[in-house]
mmCIF file of C-alpha atoms and ligand atoms in Angstrom:
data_model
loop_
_atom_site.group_PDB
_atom_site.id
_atom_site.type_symbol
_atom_site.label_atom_id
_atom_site.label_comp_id
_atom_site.label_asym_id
_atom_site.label_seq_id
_atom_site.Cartn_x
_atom_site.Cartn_y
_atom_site.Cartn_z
ATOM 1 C CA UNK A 93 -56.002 80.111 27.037
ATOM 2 C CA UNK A 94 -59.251 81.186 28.483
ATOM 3 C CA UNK A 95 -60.436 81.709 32.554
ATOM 4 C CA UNK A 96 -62.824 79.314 34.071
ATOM 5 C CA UNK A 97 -63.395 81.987 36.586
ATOM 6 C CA UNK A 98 -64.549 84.337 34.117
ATOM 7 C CA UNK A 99 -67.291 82.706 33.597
ATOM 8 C CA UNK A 100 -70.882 83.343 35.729
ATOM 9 C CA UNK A 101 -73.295 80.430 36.532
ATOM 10 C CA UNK A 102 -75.171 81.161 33.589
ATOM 11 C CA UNK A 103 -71.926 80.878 31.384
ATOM 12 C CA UNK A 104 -70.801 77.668 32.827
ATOM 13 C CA UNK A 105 -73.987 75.736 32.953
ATOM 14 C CA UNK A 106 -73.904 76.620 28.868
ATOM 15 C CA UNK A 107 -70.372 75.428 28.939
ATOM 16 C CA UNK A 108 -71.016 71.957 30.662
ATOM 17 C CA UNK A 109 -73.754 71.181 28.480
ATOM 18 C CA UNK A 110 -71.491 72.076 25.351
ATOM 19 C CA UNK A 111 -69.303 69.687 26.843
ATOM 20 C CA UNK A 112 -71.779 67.038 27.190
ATOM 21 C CA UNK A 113 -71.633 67.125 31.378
ATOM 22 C CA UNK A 114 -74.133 67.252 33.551
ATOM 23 C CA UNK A 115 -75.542 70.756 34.899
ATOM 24 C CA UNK A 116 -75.253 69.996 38.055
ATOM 25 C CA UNK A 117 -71.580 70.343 37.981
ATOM 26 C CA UNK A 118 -71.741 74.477 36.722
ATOM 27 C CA UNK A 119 -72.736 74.685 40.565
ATOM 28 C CA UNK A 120 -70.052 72.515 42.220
ATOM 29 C CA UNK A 121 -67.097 74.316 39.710
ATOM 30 C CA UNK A 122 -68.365 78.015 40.730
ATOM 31 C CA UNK A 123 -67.782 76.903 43.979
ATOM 32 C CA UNK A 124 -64.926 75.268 43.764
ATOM 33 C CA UNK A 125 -63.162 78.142 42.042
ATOM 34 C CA UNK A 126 -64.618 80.728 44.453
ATOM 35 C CA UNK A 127 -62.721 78.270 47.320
ATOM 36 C CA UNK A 128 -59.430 78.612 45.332
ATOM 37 C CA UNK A 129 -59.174 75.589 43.614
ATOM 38 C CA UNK A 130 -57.192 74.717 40.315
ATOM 39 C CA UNK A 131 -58.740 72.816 37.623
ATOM 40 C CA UNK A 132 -56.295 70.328 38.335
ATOM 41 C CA UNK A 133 -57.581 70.377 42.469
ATOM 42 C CA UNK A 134 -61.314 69.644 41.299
ATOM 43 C CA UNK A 135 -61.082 65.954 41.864
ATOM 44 C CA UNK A 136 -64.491 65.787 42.331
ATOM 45 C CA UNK A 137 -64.697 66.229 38.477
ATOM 46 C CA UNK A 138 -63.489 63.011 36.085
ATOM 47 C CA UNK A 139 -60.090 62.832 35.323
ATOM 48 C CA UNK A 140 -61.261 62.825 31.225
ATOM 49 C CA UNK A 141 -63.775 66.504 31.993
ATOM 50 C CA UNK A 142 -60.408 67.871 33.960
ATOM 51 C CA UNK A 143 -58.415 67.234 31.549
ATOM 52 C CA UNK A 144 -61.190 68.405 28.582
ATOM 53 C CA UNK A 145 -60.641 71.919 30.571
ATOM 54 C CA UNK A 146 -57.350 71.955 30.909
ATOM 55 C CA UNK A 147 -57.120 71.878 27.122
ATOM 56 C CA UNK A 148 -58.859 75.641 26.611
ATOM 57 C CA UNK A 149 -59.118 76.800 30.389
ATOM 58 C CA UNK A 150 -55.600 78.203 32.554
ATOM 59 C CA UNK A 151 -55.606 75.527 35.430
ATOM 60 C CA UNK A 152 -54.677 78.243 38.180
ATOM 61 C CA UNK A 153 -54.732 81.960 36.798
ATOM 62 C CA UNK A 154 -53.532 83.051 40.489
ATOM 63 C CA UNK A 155 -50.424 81.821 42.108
ATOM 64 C CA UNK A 156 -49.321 82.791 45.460
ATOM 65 C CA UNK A 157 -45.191 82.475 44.670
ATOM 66 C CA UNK A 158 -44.265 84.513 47.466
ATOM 67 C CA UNK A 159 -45.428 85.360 51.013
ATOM 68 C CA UNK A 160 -43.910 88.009 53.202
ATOM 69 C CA UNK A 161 -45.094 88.084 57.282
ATOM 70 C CA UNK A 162 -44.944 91.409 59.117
ATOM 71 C CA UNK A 163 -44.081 91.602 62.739
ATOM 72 C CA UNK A 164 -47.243 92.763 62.841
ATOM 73 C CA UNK A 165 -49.297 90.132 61.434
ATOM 74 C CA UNK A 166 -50.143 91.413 57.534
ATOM 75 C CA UNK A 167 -49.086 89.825 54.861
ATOM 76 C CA UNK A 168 -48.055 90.459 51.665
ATOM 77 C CA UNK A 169 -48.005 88.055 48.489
ATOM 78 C CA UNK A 170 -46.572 87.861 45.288
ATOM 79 C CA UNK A 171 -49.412 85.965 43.002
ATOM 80 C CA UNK A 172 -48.546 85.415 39.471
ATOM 81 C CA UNK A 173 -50.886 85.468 36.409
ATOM 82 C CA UNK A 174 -51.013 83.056 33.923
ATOM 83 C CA UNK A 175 -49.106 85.053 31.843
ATOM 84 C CA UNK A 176 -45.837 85.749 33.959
ATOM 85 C CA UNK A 177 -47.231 88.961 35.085
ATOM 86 C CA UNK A 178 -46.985 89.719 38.676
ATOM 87 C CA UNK A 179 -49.533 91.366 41.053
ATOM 88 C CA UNK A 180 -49.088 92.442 44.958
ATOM 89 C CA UNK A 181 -52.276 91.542 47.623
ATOM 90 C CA UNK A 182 -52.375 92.250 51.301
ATOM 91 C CA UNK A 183 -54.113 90.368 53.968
ATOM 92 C CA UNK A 184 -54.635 92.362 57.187
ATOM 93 C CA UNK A 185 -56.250 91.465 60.325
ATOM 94 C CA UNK A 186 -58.464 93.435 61.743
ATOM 95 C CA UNK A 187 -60.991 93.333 64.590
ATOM 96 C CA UNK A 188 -63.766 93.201 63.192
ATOM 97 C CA UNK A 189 -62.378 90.745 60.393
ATOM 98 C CA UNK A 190 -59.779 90.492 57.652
ATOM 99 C CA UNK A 191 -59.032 92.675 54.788
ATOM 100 C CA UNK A 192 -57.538 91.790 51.728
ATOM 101 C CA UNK A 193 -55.811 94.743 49.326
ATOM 102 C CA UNK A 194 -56.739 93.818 45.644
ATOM 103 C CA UNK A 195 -54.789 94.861 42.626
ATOM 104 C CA UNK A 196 -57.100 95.766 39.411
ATOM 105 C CA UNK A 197 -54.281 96.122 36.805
ATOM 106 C CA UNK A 198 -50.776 95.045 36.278
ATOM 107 C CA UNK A 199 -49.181 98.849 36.697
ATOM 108 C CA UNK A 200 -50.877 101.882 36.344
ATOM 109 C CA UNK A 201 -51.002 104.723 33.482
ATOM 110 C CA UNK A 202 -52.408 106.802 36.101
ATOM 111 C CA UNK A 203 -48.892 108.581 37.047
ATOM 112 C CA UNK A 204 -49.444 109.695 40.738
ATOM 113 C CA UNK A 205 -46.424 111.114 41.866
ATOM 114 C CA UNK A 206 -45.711 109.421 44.936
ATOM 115 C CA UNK A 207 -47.008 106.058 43.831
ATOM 116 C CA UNK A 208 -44.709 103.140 42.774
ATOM 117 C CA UNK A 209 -46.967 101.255 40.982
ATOM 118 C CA UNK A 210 -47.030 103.714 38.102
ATOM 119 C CA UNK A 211 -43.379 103.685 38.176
ATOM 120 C CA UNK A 212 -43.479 101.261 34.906
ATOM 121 C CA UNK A 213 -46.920 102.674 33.211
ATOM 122 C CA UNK A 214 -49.561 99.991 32.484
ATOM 123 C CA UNK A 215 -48.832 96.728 31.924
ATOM 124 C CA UNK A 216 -52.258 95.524 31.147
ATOM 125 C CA UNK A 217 -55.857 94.964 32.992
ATOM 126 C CA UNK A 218 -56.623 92.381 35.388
ATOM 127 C CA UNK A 219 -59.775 90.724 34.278
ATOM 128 C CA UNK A 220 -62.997 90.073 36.468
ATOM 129 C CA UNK A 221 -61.992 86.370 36.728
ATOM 130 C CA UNK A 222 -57.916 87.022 37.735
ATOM 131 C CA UNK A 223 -59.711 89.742 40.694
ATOM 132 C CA UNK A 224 -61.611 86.977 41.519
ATOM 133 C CA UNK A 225 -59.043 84.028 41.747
ATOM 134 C CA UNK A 226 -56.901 86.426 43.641
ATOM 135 C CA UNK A 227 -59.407 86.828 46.146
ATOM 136 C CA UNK A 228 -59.981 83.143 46.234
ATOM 137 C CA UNK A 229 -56.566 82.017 46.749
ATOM 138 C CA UNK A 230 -55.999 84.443 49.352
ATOM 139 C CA UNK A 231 -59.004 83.082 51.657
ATOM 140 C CA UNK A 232 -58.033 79.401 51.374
ATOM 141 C CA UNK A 233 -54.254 79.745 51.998
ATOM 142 C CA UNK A 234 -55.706 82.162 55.181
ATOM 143 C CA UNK A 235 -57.931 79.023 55.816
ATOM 144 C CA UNK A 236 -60.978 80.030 55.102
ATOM 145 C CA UNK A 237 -63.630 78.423 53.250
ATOM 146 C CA UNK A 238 -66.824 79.461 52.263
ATOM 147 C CA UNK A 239 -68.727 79.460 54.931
ATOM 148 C CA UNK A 240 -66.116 80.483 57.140
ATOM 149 C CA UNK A 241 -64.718 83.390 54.812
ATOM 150 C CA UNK A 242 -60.964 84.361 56.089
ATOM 151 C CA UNK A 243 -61.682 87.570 53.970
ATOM 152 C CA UNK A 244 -64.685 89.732 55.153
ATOM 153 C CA UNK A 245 -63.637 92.844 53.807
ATOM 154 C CA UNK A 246 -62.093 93.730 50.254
ATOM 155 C CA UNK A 247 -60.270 96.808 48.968
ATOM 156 C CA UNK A 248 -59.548 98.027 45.636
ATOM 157 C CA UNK A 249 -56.281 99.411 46.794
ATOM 158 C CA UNK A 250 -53.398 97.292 45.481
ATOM 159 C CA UNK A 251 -51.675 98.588 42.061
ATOM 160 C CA UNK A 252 -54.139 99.571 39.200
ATOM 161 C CA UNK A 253 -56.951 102.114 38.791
ATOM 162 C CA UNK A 254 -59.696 100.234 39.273
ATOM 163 C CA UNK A 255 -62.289 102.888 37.131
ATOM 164 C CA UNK A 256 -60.008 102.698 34.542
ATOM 165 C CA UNK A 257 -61.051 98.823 34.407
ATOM 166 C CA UNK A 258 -64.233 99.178 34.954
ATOM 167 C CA UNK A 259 -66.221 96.970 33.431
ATOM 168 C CA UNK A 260 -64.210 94.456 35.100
ATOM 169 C CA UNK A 261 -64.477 95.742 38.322
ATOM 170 C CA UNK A 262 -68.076 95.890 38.419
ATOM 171 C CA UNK A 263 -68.445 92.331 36.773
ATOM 172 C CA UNK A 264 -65.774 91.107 39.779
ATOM 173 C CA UNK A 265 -67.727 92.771 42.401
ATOM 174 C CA UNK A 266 -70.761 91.259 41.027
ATOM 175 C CA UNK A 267 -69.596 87.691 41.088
ATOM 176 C CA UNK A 268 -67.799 88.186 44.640
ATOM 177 C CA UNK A 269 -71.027 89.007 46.594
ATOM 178 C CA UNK A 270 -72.484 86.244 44.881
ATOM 179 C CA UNK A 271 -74.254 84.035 47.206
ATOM 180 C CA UNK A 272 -73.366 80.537 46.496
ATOM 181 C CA UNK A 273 -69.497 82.287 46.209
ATOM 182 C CA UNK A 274 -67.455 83.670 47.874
ATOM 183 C CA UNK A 275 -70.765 86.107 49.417
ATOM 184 C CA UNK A 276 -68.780 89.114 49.692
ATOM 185 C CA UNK A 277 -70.894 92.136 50.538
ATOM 186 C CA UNK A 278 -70.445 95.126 48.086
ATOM 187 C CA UNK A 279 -70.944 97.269 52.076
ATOM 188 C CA UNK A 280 -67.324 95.436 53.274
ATOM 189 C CA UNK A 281 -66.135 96.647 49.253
ATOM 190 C CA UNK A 282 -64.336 100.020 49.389
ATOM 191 C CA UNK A 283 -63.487 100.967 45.932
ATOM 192 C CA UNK A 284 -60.361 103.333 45.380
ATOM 193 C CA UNK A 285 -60.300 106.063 42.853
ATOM 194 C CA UNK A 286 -57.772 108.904 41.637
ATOM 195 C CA UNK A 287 -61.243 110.667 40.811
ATOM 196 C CA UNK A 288 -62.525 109.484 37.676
ATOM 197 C CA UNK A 289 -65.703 111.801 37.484
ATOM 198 C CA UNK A 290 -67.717 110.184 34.915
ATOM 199 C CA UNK A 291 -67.220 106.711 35.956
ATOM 200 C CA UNK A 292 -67.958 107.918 39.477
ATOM 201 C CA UNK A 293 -71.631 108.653 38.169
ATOM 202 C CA UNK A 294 -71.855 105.130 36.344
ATOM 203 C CA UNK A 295 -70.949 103.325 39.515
ATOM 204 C CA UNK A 296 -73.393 105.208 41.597
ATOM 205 C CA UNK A 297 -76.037 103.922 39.133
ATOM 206 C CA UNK A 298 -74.885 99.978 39.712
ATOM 207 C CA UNK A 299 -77.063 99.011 42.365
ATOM 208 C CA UNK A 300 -73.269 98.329 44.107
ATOM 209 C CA UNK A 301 -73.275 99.829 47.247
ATOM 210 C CA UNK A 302 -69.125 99.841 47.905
ATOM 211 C CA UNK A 303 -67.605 102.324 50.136
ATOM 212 C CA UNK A 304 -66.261 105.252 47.500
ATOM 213 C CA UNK A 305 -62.682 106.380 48.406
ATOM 214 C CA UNK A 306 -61.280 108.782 46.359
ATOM 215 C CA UNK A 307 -57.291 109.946 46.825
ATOM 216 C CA UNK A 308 -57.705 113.642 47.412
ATOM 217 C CA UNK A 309 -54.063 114.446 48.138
ATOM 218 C CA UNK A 310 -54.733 118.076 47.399
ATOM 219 C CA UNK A 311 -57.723 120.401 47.719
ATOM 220 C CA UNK A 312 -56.119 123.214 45.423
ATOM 221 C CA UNK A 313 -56.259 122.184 41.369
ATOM 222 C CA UNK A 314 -53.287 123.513 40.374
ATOM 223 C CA UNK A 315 -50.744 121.724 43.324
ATOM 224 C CA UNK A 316 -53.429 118.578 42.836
ATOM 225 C CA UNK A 317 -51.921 118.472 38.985
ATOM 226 C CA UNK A 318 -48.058 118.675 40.068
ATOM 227 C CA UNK A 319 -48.632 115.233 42.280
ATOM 228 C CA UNK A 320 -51.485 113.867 40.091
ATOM 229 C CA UNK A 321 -51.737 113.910 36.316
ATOM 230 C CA UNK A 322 -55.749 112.815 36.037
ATOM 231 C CA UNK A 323 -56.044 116.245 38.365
ATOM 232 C CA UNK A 324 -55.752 118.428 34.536
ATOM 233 C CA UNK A 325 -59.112 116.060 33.704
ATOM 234 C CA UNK A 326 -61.346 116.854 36.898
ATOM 235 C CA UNK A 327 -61.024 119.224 39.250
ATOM 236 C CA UNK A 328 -61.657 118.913 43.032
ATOM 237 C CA UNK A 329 -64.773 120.712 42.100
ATOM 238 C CA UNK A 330 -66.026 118.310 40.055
ATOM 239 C CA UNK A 331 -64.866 114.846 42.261
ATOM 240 C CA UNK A 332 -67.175 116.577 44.617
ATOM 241 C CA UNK A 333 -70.106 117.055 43.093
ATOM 242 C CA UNK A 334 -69.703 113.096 41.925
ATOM 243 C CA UNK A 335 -69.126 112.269 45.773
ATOM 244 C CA UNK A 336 -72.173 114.045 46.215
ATOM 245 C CA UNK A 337 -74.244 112.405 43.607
ATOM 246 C CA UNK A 338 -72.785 108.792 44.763
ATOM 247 C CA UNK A 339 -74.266 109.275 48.323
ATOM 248 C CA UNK A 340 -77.513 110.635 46.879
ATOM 249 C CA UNK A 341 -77.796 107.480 44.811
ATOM 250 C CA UNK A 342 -76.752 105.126 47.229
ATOM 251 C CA UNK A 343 -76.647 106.680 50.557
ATOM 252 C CA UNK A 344 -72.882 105.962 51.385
ATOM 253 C CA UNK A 345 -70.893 108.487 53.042
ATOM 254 C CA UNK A 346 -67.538 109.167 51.123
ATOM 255 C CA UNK A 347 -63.865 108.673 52.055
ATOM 256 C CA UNK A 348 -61.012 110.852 50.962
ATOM 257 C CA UNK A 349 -57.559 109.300 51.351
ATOM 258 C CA UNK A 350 -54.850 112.059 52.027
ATOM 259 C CA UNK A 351 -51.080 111.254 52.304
ATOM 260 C CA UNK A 352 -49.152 113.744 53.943
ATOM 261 C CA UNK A 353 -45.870 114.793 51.418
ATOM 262 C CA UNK A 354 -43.566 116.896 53.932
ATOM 263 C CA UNK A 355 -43.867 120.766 52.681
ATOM 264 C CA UNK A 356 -46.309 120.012 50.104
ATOM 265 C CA UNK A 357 -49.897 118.554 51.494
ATOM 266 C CA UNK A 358 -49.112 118.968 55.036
ATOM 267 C CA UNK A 359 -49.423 123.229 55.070
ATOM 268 C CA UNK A 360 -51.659 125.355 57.066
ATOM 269 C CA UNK A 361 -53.261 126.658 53.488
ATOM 270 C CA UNK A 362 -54.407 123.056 52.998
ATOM 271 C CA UNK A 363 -55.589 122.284 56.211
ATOM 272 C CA UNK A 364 -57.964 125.531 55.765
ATOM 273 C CA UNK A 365 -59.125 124.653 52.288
ATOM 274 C CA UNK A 366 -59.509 121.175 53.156
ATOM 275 C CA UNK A 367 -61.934 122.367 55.986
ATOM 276 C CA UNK A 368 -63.799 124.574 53.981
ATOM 277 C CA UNK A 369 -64.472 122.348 51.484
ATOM 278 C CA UNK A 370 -65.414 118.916 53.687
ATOM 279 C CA UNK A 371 -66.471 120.152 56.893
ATOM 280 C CA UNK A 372 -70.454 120.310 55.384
ATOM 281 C CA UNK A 373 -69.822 116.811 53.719
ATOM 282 C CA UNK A 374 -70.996 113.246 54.137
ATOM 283 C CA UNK A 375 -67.185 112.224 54.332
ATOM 284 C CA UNK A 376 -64.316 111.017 55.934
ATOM 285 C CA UNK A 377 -61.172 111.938 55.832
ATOM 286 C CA UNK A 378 -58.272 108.962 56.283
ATOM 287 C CA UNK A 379 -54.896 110.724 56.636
ATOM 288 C CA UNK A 380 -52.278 108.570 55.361
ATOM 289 C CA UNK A 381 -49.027 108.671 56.524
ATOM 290 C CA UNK A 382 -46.708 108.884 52.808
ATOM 291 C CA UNK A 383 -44.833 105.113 52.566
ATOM 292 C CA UNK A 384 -41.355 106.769 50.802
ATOM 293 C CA UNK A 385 -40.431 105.519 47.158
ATOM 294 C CA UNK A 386 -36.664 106.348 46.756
ATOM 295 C CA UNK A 387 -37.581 106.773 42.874
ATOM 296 C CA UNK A 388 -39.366 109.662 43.535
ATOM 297 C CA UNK A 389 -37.662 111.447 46.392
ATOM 298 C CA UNK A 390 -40.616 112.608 48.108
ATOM 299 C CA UNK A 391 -40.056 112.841 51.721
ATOM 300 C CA UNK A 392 -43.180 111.843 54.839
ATOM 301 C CA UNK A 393 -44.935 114.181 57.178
ATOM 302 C CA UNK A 394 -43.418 112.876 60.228
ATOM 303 C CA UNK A 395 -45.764 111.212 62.645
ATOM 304 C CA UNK A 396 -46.258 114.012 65.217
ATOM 305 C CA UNK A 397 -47.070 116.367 62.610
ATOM 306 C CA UNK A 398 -49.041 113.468 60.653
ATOM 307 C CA UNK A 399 -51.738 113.037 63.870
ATOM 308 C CA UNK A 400 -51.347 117.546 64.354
ATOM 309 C CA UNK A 401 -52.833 117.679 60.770
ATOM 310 C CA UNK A 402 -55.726 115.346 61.344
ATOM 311 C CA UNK A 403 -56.071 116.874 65.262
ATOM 312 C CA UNK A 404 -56.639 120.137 63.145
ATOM 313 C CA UNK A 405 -59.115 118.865 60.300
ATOM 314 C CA UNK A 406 -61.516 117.096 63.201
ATOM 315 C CA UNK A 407 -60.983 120.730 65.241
ATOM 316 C CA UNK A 408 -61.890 122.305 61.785
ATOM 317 C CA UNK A 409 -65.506 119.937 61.580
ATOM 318 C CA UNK A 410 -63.854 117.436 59.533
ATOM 319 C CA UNK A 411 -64.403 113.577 60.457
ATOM 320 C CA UNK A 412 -60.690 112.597 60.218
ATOM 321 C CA UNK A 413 -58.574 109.694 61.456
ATOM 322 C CA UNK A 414 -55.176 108.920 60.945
ATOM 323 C CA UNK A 415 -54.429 105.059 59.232
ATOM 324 C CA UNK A 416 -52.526 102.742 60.378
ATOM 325 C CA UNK A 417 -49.380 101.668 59.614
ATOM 326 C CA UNK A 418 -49.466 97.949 57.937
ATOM 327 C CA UNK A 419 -46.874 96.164 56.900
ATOM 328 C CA UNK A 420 -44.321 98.909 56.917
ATOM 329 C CA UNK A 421 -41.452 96.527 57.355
ATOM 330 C CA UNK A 422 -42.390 94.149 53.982
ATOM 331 C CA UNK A 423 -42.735 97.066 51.844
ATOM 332 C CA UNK A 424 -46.472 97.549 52.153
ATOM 333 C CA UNK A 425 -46.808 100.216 49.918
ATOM 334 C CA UNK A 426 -48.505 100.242 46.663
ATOM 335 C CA UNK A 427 -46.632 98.769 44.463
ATOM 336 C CA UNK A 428 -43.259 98.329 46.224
ATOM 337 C CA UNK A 429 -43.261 94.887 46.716
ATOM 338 C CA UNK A 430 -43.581 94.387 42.923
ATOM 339 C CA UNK A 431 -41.011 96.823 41.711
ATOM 340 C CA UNK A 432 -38.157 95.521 44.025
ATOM 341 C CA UNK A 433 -39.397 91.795 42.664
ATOM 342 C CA UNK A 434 -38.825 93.723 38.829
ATOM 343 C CA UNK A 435 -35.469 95.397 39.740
ATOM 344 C CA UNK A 436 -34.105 92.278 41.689
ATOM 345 C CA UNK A 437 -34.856 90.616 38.429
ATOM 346 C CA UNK A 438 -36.498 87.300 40.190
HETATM 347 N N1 SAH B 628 -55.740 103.959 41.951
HETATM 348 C C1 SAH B 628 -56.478 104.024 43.173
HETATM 349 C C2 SAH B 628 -55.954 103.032 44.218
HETATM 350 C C3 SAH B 628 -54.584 103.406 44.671
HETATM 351 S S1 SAH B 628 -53.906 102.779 46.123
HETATM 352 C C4 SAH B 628 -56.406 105.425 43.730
HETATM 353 O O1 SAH B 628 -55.702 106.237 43.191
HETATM 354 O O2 SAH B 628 -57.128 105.720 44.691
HETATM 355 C C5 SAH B 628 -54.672 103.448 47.496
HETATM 356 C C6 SAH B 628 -54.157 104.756 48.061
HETATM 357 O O3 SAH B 628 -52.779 104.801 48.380
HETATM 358 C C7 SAH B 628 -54.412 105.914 47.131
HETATM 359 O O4 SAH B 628 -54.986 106.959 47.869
HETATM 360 C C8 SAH B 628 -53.027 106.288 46.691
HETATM 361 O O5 SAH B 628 -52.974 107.619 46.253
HETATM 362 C C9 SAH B 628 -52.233 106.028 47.932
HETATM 363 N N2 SAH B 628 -50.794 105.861 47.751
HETATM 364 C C10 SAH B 628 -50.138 105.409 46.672
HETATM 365 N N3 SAH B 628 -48.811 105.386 46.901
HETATM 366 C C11 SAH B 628 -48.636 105.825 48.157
HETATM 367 C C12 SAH B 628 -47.494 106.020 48.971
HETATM 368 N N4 SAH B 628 -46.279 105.772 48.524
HETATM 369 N N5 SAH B 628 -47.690 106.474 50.225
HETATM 370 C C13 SAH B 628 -48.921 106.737 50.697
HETATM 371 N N6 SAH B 628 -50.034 106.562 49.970
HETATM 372 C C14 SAH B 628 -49.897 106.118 48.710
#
């Protein structure tokens, strides 16, 4: 079975006149599947052309099956793919709109320590289509339509390296700021990475403007490599010189994500190093307070000492702020909300 929302304009005004439709239905199905709807929904279609589709095309490839509320106001969903695979999103409200957390791959090969999303390896890529139908589903069950978007802003911070998916990622991010879509700006994009140099440079070259986050975690190579495998591929060195080139190319400031692991992040030696190395930057630092993963023992910076360390980096020149807590009560963390789904065996 194949994914409508794979397909671009181009590919579905081909499509319809393969089928012997009209092509000014391509328009009217991008736009109903950028507002969410299943095949099955588009009842604007005939009920012979639905059911033509339904024969090679999945009729929803993004399924909300679960939805957790936090007390204080994110939630989290469960949405299943169309092949019994299970990713997590997020939908937070913020002031100055909503943000939804996207996952790029079913797992992660990535390894990060602290991370539970890696917990099982990768299962497999998301494709540009899935991203998209994720994001679609998530704005209509929010209510929003689209031209009253209930998701402004989009990060590529759910489970899944989204640079090791790349040319999905960029073909998703292409078809979400698409202007008869879903109109997403690539400027309310941030785009997490565990610092994949050379697919740092490609991006810059895109023409996508996202906001680059990369998960820093460490500023010494050899600790970086004890909580993240990908640090024995690049060093900080060499993420930094790639932050550099992305805000030459596109003239983006950078973010670095930091989560503070009690006695191994959170030490006066990486405060200073931290400093010296960002204080002349075009960056940001967010300081992330570590969501625990009992598989992996590692323990939080508590919060005093959390809001100390960031107190210090802005003292030290460094633009710092601390984030904040989302969803800590439905197991907002990367990844968690799918692994207790796995272990509970649902
Ligand atoms: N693969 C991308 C996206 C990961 S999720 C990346 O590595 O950047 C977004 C952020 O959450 C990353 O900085 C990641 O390192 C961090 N993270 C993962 N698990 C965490 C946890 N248990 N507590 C705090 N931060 C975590």
């Amino acid at each position: 079975m194949k994914i409508l929302q794979d397909y671009g304009l181009e590919s579905l005004k081909n499509l319809i006149a393969q089928m012997g439709e009209k092509p000014f239905r391509a328009g009217q199905i991008m736009r109903s599947l950028h507002q969410g709807r299943a095949i099955s929904e588009m009842t604007d279609l005939s009920k012979d052309f639905r059911e033509k589709l339904l024969e090679n095309f999945v009729d929803n490839p993004a399924k909300i099956i679960k939805k957790l509320v936090s007390v204080d106001g994110t939630e989290k969903y469960l949405i299943a793919l169309y092949d019994g695979n299970i990713v997590e999103g997020v939908f937070m409200k913020n002031n100055y709109g909503n943000t939804q957390c996207l996952s790029t791959q079913v797992g992660c090969r990535m390894g990060c320590k602290f991370c539970a999303s890696g917990i099982g390896g990768l299962v497999r890529n998301l494709s540009a289509g899935e991203m998209l139908a994720c994001v679609a589903v998530v704005n209509k069950i929010n209510g929003g339509t689209l031209d009253k978007r209930a998701v402004t802003n989009v990060v590529l911070m759910g489970s899944g390296e989204p640079l090791d998916n790349y040319d999905n990622v960029v073909s998703f991010l292409r078809m979400l700021s698409d202007k008869n879509g879903l109109n997403v700006s690539p400027r309310n994009v941030s785009l997490s990475t565990c610092g994949l140099v050379p697919e740092m440079y490609k991006l810059a070259s895109e023409g996508l403007p996202v906001n680059l986050t990369v998960s820093l975690h460490n500023p010494f190579d050899e600790e970086r490599k004890k909580l993240m495998p990908i640090a024995r591929a690049y060093t900080v060195g060499e993420i930094l010189k790639a932050c550099d080139n992305y805000f030459e190319k596109t003239g983006r400031r950078y973010i670095f994500e930091y989560s503070l692991v009690k006695g191994v992040n959170d030490t006066e030696d990486c405060l200073k190093e931290l400093a010296r190395l960002l204080s002349h930057k075009p960056c940001h630092v967010n300081v992330i307070r570590l969501n625990e993963v009992k598989e992996n023992g590692l323990k939080a910076t508590d919060d005093k000492n959390a809001y100390k360390f960031q107190a210090n980096l802005v003292k030290l020149g460094v633009s710092a702020t601390v984030r904040r807590l989302n969803g800590a009560d439905i197991e907002g963390a990367c990844g968690q909300l799918r692994r207790s789904h796995l272990n509970k065996g649902e």
